[in-house]
Amino acid sequence: TYPIPELNVPSIRVSDGPNGIRGTKWFAGVLAACLPCGTALGATWDRDLLRKAGQLLGDECIAKGAHCWLGPTINMQRSPIGGRGFESFAEDGHLSGILASEMIMGCESTGVISTVKHFVCNDQEHERRAVDTIVTPRALREVYLRPFQIVARDANPGAIMTSYNKVNGVHVSENPKILAGMF
């Protein structure tokens, strides 16, 4: 991003990569350590391992000049053909929240910000900016919002990325009920 000198906001570099830090170059960049995908990490149920993985990701960001990692992804995997399901930890909101918290705390212990994503109900790639996920209030609270609640409570991440989709007719990034936690 660009700095905003009048508000004393510095330039911030972010890096993506679901199982390693991509870095700040799209082509011919520094090679990344490749971690197992989120689903494989989630299958371990190993909190210490996830914290160490987060520390590794933070160190990788520092080595590549990034201040912020765009992860982890904690969306629920509703279908094995979802496209990005491999990035998420589990089909269980509680497990996802606990493991993501550990990874975030590990990453942020290095001074690198984590951006937990995609808040909320981002569970398909096809037409992800137009899809309207219709979900009952109970399922929204107990399944989809739960991992984000756990992460906010336990890890207090430096950033949260909203999803591209709509939930019950309103884009998440413009939905006051979801953004203000009125569920």
XYZ file of C-alpha atoms in Angstrom:
183
model
C 0.000 0.000 0.000
C 0.984 3.611 -0.266
C 1.861 5.731 2.766
C -0.425 8.485 4.031
C 2.106 10.996 5.358
C -0.466 13.479 6.686
C -1.832 10.765 8.997
C 1.601 9.323 9.797
C 0.624 5.976 8.188
C 3.617 4.147 6.705
C 3.645 2.023 3.587
C 2.674 -1.580 4.342
C 3.666 -4.631 2.325
C 1.403 -7.672 2.407
C 1.997 -11.172 1.112
C -0.366 -13.966 0.249
C 0.170 -17.659 0.002
C -2.052 -20.312 1.505
C 0.810 -22.658 2.428
C 3.875 -20.417 2.277
C 4.746 -16.763 1.898
C 4.664 -15.702 -1.723
C 6.641 -12.538 -1.154
C 6.396 -9.194 -2.869
C 7.240 -10.353 -6.401
C 4.879 -12.305 -8.643
C 7.629 -13.675 -10.883
C 11.213 -14.746 -10.129
C 10.771 -14.085 -6.430
C 12.618 -15.644 -3.514
C 11.595 -19.253 -3.011
C 9.195 -19.947 -0.143
C 9.155 -22.609 2.506
C 6.169 -24.771 1.589
C 3.988 -25.828 4.508
C 1.358 -28.553 4.327
C -2.041 -27.197 3.308
C -4.500 -26.016 5.966
C -6.519 -29.231 5.818
C -3.399 -31.327 6.481
C -2.368 -29.060 9.369
C -5.892 -29.186 10.769
C -5.865 -32.976 10.680
C -3.002 -32.980 13.193
C -5.055 -31.202 15.900
C -1.615 -30.065 17.121
C -1.772 -26.584 18.630
C 2.008 -26.386 19.175
C 2.657 -27.330 15.554
C 0.301 -24.611 14.321
C 1.998 -22.009 16.522
C 5.401 -23.039 15.112
C 4.001 -22.885 11.577
C 2.784 -19.350 12.313
C 6.245 -18.363 13.554
C 7.765 -19.768 10.364
C 5.322 -17.759 8.263
C 6.182 -14.615 10.223
C 9.904 -15.223 9.717
C 9.286 -15.785 5.995
C 7.406 -12.472 5.772
C 10.282 -10.662 7.446
C 12.797 -12.289 5.090
C 10.732 -11.145 2.105
C 10.087 -7.610 3.330
C 6.381 -8.087 4.078
C 4.697 -6.603 7.150
C 1.448 -8.543 6.895
C 0.467 -12.083 5.954
C -2.914 -12.558 4.268
C -3.932 -15.617 6.254
C -4.985 -17.900 7.733
C -8.176 -18.918 5.944
C -10.815 -20.295 8.293
C -13.875 -20.761 6.104
C -15.946 -23.905 6.504
C -15.443 -26.555 3.852
C -18.966 -27.324 2.658
C -17.913 -29.190 -0.457
C -14.729 -31.001 -1.527
C -14.965 -29.215 -4.880
C -15.034 -25.731 -3.330
C -11.784 -24.630 -4.990
C -10.008 -23.231 -1.952
C -11.117 -25.687 0.697
C -7.533 -26.938 1.061
C -6.630 -23.615 2.695
C -9.042 -24.109 5.601
C -8.332 -26.243 8.648
C -11.520 -28.226 9.158
C -15.253 -28.623 8.791
C -15.576 -27.795 12.475
C -15.761 -24.156 13.525
C -14.363 -24.760 16.999
C -11.297 -26.663 15.782
C -10.685 -24.104 13.031
C -10.851 -21.227 15.484
C -8.501 -22.848 17.993
C -5.895 -23.843 15.383
C -6.089 -20.502 13.571
C -5.578 -18.698 16.883
C -2.366 -20.623 17.471
C -1.103 -19.884 13.963
C -1.932 -16.190 14.317
C -0.245 -15.920 17.712
C 2.849 -17.625 16.285
C 2.996 -15.294 13.293
C 2.306 -12.146 15.292
C 4.968 -13.096 17.869
C 7.461 -12.168 15.109
C 5.946 -8.701 14.713
C 4.124 -9.611 11.473
C 0.381 -8.968 11.260
C -1.961 -11.832 10.349
C -5.118 -11.209 8.331
C -7.662 -13.899 9.137
C -10.016 -14.464 6.215
C -12.576 -14.589 4.557
C -15.193 -13.190 6.926
C -17.752 -14.931 6.425
C -19.434 -17.752 4.427
C -16.881 -17.641 1.616
C -17.245 -21.247 0.555
C -17.212 -21.223 -3.241
C -14.987 -19.741 -5.918
C -17.376 -19.724 -8.878
C -18.806 -16.202 -9.148
C -17.599 -15.501 -5.614
C -18.308 -11.785 -5.917
C -21.914 -12.369 -6.913
C -22.964 -15.478 -5.002
C -25.544 -15.025 -2.272
C -25.061 -17.512 0.549
C -28.432 -18.113 2.152
C -27.967 -19.318 5.717
C -30.144 -19.432 8.826
C -29.173 -17.205 11.758
C -28.429 -20.256 13.905
C -26.119 -21.878 11.351
C -24.442 -18.512 10.773
C -23.716 -18.152 14.501
C -22.867 -21.740 15.361
C -20.960 -22.812 12.240
C -19.699 -19.907 10.147
C -19.077 -17.107 12.638
C -17.764 -19.379 15.400
C -14.149 -19.706 14.170
C -13.915 -15.929 13.750
C -15.292 -15.391 17.268
C -12.696 -17.755 18.714
C -9.875 -16.068 16.790
C -11.002 -12.585 17.866
C -11.211 -13.715 21.498
C -8.026 -15.784 21.717
C -5.612 -14.253 19.200
C -6.852 -10.704 18.558
C -5.467 -10.666 14.995
C -4.113 -7.458 13.543
C -6.526 -7.623 10.598
C -9.644 -9.356 9.290
C -10.484 -9.631 5.589
C -14.142 -9.688 4.615
C -15.387 -12.110 2.001
C -16.483 -11.212 -1.506
C -19.903 -12.821 -1.371
C -23.298 -11.803 -0.096
C -24.886 -13.386 2.959
C -28.673 -13.387 2.918
C -28.827 -10.723 0.213
C -26.190 -8.235 1.416
C -22.471 -8.161 0.596
C -20.555 -8.984 3.765
C -18.377 -5.874 3.474
C -21.574 -3.772 3.581
C -23.574 -5.805 6.091
C -23.937 -3.897 9.373
C -25.428 -6.877 11.242
C -22.483 -9.125 10.440
C -19.781 -6.450 10.795
C -21.127 -5.232 14.133
C -21.661 -8.760 15.488
C -25.400 -8.384 15.934
C -26.129 -12.135 15.760
